[in-house]
Each structure stands twice: as C-alpha cells, then as structure tokens.
CSV table of C-alpha atoms and ligand atoms in Angstrom, one decimal:
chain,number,residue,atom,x,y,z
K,1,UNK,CA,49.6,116.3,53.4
K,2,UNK,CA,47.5,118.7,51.6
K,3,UNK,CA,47.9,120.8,48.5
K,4,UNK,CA,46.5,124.2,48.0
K,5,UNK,CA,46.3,126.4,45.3
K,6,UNK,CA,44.3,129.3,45.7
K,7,UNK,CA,43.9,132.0,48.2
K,8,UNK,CA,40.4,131.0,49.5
K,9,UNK,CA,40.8,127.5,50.0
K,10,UNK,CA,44.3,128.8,51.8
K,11,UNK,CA,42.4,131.1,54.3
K,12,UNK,CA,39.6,128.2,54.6
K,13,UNK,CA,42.2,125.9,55.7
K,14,UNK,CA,43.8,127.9,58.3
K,15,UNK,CA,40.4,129.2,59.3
K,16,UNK,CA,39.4,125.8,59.9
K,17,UNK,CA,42.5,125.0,62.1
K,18,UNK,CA,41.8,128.4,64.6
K,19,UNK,CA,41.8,126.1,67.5
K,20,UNK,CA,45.2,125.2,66.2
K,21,UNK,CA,48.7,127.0,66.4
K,22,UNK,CA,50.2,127.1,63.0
K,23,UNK,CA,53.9,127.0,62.1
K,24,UNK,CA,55.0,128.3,58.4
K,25,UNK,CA,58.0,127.7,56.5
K,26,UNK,CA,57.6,130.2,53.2
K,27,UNK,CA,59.8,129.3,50.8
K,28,UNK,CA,60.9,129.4,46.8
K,29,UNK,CA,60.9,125.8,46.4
K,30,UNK,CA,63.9,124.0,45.3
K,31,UNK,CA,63.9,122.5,49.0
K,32,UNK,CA,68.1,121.4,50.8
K,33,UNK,CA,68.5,120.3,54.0
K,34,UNK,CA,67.8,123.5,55.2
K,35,UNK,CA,64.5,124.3,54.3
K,36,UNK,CA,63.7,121.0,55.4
K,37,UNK,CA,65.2,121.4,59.2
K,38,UNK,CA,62.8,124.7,59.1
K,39,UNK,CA,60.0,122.6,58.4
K,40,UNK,CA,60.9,119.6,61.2
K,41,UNK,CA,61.1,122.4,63.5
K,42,UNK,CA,57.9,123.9,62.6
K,43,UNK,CA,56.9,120.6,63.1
K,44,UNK,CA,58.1,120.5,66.5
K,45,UNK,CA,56.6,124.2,67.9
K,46,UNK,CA,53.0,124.2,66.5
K,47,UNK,CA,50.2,121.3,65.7
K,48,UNK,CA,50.2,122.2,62.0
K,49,UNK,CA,53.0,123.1,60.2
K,50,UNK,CA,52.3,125.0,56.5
K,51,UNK,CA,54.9,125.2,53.5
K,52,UNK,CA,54.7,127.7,50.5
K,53,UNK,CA,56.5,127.2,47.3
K,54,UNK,CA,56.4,130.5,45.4
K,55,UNK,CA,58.9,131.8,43.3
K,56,UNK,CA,58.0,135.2,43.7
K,57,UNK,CA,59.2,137.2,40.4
K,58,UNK,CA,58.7,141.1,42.5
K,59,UNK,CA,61.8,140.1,44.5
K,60,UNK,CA,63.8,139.5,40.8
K,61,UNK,CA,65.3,142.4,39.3
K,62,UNK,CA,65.1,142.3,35.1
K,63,UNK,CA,68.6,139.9,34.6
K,64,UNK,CA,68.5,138.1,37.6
K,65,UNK,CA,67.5,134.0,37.4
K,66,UNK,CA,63.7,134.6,37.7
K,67,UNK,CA,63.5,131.9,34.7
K,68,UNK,CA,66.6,129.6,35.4
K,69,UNK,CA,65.5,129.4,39.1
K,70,UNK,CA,65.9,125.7,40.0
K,71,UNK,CA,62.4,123.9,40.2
K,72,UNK,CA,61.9,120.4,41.3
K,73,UNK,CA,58.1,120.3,42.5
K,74,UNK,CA,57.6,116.6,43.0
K,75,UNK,CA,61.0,116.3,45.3
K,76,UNK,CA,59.8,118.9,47.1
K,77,UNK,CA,56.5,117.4,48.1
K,78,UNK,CA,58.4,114.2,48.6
K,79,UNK,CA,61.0,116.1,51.0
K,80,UNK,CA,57.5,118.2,52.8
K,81,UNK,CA,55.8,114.9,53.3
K,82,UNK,CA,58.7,113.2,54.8
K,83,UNK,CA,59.1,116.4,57.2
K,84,UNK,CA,55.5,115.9,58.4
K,85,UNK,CA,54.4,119.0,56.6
K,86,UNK,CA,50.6,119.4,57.2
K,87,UNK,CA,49.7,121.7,54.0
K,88,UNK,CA,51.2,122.9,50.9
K,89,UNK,CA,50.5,126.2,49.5
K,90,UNK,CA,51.5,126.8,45.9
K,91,UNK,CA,50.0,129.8,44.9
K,92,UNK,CA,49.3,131.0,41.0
K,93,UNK,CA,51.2,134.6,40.0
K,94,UNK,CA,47.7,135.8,38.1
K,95,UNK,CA,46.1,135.2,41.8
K,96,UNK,CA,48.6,136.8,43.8
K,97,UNK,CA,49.6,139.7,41.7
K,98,UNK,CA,46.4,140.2,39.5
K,99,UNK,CA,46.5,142.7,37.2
K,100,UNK,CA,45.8,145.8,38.5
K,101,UNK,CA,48.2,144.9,41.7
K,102,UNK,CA,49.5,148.0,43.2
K,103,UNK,CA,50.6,147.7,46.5
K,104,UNK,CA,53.7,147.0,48.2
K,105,UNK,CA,55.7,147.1,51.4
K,106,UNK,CA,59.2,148.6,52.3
K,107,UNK,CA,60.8,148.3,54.8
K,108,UNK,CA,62.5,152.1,54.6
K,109,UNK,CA,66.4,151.7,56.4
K,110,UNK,CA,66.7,148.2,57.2
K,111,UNK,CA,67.1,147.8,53.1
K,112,UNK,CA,69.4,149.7,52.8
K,113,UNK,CA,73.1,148.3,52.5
K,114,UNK,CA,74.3,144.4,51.9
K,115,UNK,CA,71.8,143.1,49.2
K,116,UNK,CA,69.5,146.1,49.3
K,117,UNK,CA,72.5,148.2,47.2
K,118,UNK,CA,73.0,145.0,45.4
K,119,UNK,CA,70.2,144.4,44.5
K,120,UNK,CA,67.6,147.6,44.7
K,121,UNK,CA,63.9,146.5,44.9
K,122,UNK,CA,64.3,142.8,45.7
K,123,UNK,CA,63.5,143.4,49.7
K,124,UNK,CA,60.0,145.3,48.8
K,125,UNK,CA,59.4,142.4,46.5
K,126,UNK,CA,60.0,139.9,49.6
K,127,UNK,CA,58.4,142.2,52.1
K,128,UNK,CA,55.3,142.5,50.0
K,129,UNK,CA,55.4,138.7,49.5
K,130,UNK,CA,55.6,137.7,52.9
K,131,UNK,CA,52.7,140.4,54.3
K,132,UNK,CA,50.7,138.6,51.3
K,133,UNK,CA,51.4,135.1,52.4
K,134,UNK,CA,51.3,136.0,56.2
K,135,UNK,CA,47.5,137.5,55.6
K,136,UNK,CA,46.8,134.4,53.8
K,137,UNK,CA,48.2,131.6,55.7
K,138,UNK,CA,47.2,133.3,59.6
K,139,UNK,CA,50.2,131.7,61.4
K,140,UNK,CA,51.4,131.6,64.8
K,141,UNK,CA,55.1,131.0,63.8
K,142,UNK,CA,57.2,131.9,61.0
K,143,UNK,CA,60.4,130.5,60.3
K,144,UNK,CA,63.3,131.8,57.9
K,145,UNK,CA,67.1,131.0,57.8
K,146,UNK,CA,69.6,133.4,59.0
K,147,UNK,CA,71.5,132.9,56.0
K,148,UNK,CA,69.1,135.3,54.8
K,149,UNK,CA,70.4,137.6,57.5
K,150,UNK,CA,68.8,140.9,56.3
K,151,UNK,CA,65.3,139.1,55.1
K,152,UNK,CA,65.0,137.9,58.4
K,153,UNK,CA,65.9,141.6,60.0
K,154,UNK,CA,63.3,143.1,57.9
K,155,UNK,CA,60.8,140.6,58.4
K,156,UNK,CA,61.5,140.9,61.9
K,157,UNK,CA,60.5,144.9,61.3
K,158,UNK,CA,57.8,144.7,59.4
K,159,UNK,CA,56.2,142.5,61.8
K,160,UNK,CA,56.8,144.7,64.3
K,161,UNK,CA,55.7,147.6,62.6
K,162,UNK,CA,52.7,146.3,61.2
K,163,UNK,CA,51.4,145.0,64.6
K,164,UNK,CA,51.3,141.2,63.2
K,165,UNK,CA,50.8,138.5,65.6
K,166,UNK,CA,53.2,136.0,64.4
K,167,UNK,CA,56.2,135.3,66.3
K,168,UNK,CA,59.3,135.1,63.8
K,169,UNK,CA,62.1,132.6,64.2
K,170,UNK,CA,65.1,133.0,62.9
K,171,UNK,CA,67.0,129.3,62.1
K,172,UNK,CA,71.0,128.6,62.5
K,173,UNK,CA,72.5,128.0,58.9
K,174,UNK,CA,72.5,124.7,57.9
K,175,UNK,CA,75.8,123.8,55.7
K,176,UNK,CA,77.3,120.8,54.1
K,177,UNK,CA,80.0,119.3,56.1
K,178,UNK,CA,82.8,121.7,54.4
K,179,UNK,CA,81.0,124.1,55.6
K,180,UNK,CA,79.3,126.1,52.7
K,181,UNK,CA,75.7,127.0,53.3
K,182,UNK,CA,72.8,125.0,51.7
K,183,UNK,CA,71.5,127.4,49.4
K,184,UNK,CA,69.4,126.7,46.3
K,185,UNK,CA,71.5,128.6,44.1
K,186,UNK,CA,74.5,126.1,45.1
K,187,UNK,CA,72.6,124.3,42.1
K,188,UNK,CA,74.2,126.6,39.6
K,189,UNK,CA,77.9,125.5,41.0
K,190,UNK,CA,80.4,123.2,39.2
K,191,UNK,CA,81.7,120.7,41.1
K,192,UNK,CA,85.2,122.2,41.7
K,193,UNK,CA,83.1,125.4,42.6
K,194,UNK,CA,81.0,123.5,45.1
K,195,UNK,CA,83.3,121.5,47.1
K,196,UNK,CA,87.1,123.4,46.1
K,197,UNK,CA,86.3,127.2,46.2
K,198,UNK,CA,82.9,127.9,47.8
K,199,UNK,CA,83.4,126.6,51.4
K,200,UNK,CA,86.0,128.8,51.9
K,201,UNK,CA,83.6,131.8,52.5
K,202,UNK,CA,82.9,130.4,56.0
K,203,UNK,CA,86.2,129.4,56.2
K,204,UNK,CA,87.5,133.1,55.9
K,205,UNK,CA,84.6,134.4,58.1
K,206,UNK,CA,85.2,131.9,60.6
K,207,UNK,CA,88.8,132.8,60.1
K,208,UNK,CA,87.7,136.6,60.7
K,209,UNK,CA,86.2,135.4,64.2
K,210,UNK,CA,89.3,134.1,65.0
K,211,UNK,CA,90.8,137.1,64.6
K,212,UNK,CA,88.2,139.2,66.6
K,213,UNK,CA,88.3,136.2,69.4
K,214,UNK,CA,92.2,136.8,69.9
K,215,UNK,CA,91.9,140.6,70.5
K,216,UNK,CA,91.2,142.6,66.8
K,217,UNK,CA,88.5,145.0,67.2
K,218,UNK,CA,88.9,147.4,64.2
K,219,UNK,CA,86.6,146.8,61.6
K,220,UNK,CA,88.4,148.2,58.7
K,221,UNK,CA,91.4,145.4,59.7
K,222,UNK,CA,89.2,142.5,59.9
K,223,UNK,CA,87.1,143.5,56.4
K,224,UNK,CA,91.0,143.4,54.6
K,225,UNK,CA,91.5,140.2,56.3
K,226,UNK,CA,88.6,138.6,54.7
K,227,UNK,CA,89.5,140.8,51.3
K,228,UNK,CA,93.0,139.2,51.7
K,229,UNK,CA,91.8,135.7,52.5
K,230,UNK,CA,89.4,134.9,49.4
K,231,UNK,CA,91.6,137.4,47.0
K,232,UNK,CA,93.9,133.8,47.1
K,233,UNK,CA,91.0,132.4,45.4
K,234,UNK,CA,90.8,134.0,42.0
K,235,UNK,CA,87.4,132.8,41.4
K,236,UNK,CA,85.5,135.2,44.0
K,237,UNK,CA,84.8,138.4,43.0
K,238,UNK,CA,83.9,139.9,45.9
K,239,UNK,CA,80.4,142.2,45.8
K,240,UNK,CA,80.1,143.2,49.6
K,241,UNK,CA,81.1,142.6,52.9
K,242,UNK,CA,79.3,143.9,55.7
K,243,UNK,CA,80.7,144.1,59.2
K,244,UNK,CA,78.0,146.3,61.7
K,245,UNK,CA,75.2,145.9,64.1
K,246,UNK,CA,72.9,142.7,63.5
K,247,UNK,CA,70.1,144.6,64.9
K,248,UNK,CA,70.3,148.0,62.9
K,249,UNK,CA,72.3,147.0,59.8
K,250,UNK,CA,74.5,149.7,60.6
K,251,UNK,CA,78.1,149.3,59.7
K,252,UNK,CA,80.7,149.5,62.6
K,253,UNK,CA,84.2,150.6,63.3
K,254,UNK,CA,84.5,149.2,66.3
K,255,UNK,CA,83.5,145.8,67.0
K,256,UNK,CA,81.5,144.4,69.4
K,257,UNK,CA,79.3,141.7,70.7
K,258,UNK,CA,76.3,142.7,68.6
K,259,UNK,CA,78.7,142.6,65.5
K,260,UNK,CA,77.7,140.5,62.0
K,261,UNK,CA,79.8,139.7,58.9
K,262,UNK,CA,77.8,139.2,56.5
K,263,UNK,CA,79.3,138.9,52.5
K,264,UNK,CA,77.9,138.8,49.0
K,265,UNK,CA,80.4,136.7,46.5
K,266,UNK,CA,79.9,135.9,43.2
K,267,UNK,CA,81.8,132.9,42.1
K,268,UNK,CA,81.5,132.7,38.1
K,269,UNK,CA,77.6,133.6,37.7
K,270,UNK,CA,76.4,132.8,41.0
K,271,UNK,CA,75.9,135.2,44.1
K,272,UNK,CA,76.5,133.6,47.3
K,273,UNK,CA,75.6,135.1,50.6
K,274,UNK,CA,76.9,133.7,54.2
K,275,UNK,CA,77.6,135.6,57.6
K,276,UNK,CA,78.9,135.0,61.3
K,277,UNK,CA,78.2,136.3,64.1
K,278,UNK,CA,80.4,136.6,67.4
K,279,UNK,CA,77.6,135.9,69.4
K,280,UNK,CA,74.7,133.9,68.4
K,281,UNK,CA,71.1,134.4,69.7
N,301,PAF,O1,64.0,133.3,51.3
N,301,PAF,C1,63.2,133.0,50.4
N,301,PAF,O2,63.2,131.9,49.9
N,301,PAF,C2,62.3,134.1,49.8
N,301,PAF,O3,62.9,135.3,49.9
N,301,PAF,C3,60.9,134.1,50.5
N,301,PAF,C4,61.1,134.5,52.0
N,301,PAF,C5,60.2,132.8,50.4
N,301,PAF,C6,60.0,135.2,49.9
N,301,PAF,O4,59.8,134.9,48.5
C-alpha cells in the first residue's frame, strides 16, 4: 500500500495507473466498519482502489468539532491495508487550500433543508472538497455511505452537473448489531448512550416504516410518530426530521415509494444522522 502526500505525486500515481480503473473511497479518517466495507467493495469493482484521509476544516462551521475530531492514523492504515487498499492519500491543508484559495462549489437547492439549515456552509465545504479530490485522484468510481444521504445526493449533482466521468456509488448503512449506524462521531458516545439510547433512532424509523407498510400515508402522522417515539427517550433532542423525495430533497405530504426519512438527533453533544427508505435502490 502506498502513501501519498502531495498533489503531484497524487495525479502522478493515477496518471501512471490510466490503463487501470480506479475505485476511491474519500474519507475523514477515523475509519468503522463502514468505511472499511466501502473500501472492500472498491476493492471488488476496480484494479486499484484509493483512500483519502482528510479532515477537511471548510465543511466545519466555527463551534463544530473541527479540533476534537477523532484521529487515529496508524489504525487507519492498519484497517486500509487489511482492506487491500492500493494507495493512501493524505493530503496537507496549506496544499489544498493555499493561501489565496478562493474557489468553491455549491450545489444551489439540493443543500437546502436537513443538514444544509443545520448546518449552513458545511455542503459547499464538502462539495468543494470532493471536486478537489476528484481532479486530483482521476477515478472511475466513487463510493460514499448513504448514511450521508444528502452528501451523497449532492455529489450525485454535482457530478452530473459538472460533466465528471466518475460513476458514484452510493453504499447500504452499515450498523452495529443494535442497529445504530457506524459513524465516527459514535466515538464521542458514553456507553449507556451507545448501546441504551442511540439505537433506537433506527428503531423508531424502522418503526415509522412499519407504519407506512400497514397503510399510513400522511406525512405529517408519520413525522409525530417518530416525534412521539424518541420523545420517551429524554436524552434526544430532536434537530430535524425529514420525510420527502430521495431524489429532490423535497419534503412530502403524501408518501410514496420514492419517500426518505431522514433525522438529525443530538444526544448530549453529539449530532447523529440516520434515514430509511421504503424502497431501497
Ligand atoms: O463523509 C465524509 O467523511 C466527508 O464529508 C467527505 C466526503 C470525506 C468530505 O470531506
């Protein structure tokens, strides 16, 4: 496995491997079991497969962890090399936002709602991020959780809009056995957080499917469900739940196959996102 710090050598690498289809897996480090199935599967769909670990401060608002953000760089190259991970990019901040850096990329209405109101700015930080990485790394593929559901529709768009050749995958969340979903920011949890109060987000969402399975199609009456569901858990403070189109981000009153709940939670400090989805890709 290869490690790469700068830009050039970066571009040199991938412009060595033309001949070859490249499969990337960008990432803040920190890496669960679910960055790691991303990078088996990139494994799987293209002769090299290429991890970044950048903490990427643009995507941080001023408050937000940008300096408690778990780090663990030597488990992660343990965890990239037992994947089969071909390269490692781990790119310096003065390189990729020098000083005079002034340009950036939005994603207009897709950021809009869920985190975007949340959390204004942080999807032009991780659109700008990933057009950087893409035009360094050149691949093929490029793999993201849907845990991320909204990253991964804007992604998706800018792609699209900015005529990239790279075919983006979006991954199944992977979740520990209770059902909460691997997220690097499960780090901040307590115990009793972890394993007592934070699987039952999926719980109440899969709950909420339930519901929508046996015949409730009114938006508004599944949202106080899940409102109703977590408020037993006096821990959750509940920052948004989105219930609309997975394609458009649109919220819905009447639901239908192309339906997504997605919710923000804080539980003490920490913001979890999760979503479901009646019917999967
Ligand atoms: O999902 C993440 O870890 C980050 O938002 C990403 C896509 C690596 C950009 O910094």
């Amino acid at each position: 496995m290869e490690l790469i710090n700068t830009i050039y050598e970066m571009k040199q690498w991938s412009k060595e491997r033309q001949n070859n289809s490249i499969a990337f897996v960008p990432t803040m480090g920190f890496l669960h079991i679910g960055h790691v199935t991303l990078l088996e599967h990139a494994k799987k769909i293209a002769d090299k497969s290429v991890l970044s670990i950048y903490v990427n401060p643009s995507q941080f608002r001023p408050g937000e962890d940008l300096d408690k953000y778990p780090r663990d760089m030597e488990g992660d190259l343990k965890k990239a090399k037992n994947a089969g991970t071909d390269c490692v990019f781990i790119p310096d901040s003065n390189e990729i936002y020098p000083e005079n850096y002034q340009t950036w990329i939005e994603v207009m209405e897709l950021q809009k709602g869920l985190c975007g109101d949340s959390r204004p700015g942080h999807f032009k930080g991780v659109a700008t991020i990933v057009c950087k990485l893409f035009n360094i790394v050149r691949p093929d593929f490029a793999i993201f959780g849907e845990k991320d559901f909204q990253q991964l529709a804007i992604i998706r768009q800018m792609v699209a809009d900015l005529n990239m050749d790279i075919k983006i995958i979006g991954h199944p969340t992977i979740r520990e056995e209770n059902g909460l979903a691997f997220s690097s920011r499960n780090a901040y949890l307590t115990e009793k957080q972890r394993f007592d109060i934070a699987p039952n987000i999926y719980k109440t969402l899969l709950q909420a499917l339930n519901i929508i399975k046996n015949g409730e199609k009114q938006a508004v009456n599944v949202e106080n469900f899940i409102i109703k569901g977590l408020s037993v858990f006096k821990e959750f403070k509940i920052d948004y739940i989105f219930i609309g189109n997975k394609f458009t981000l649109k919220k819905t009153d009447i639901i239908d196959n192309n339906t997504i709940i997605a919710i923000a939670v804080w539980l003490g400090n920490t913001r979890l996102i999760d979503n479901a989805q009646l019917c999967s890709e």
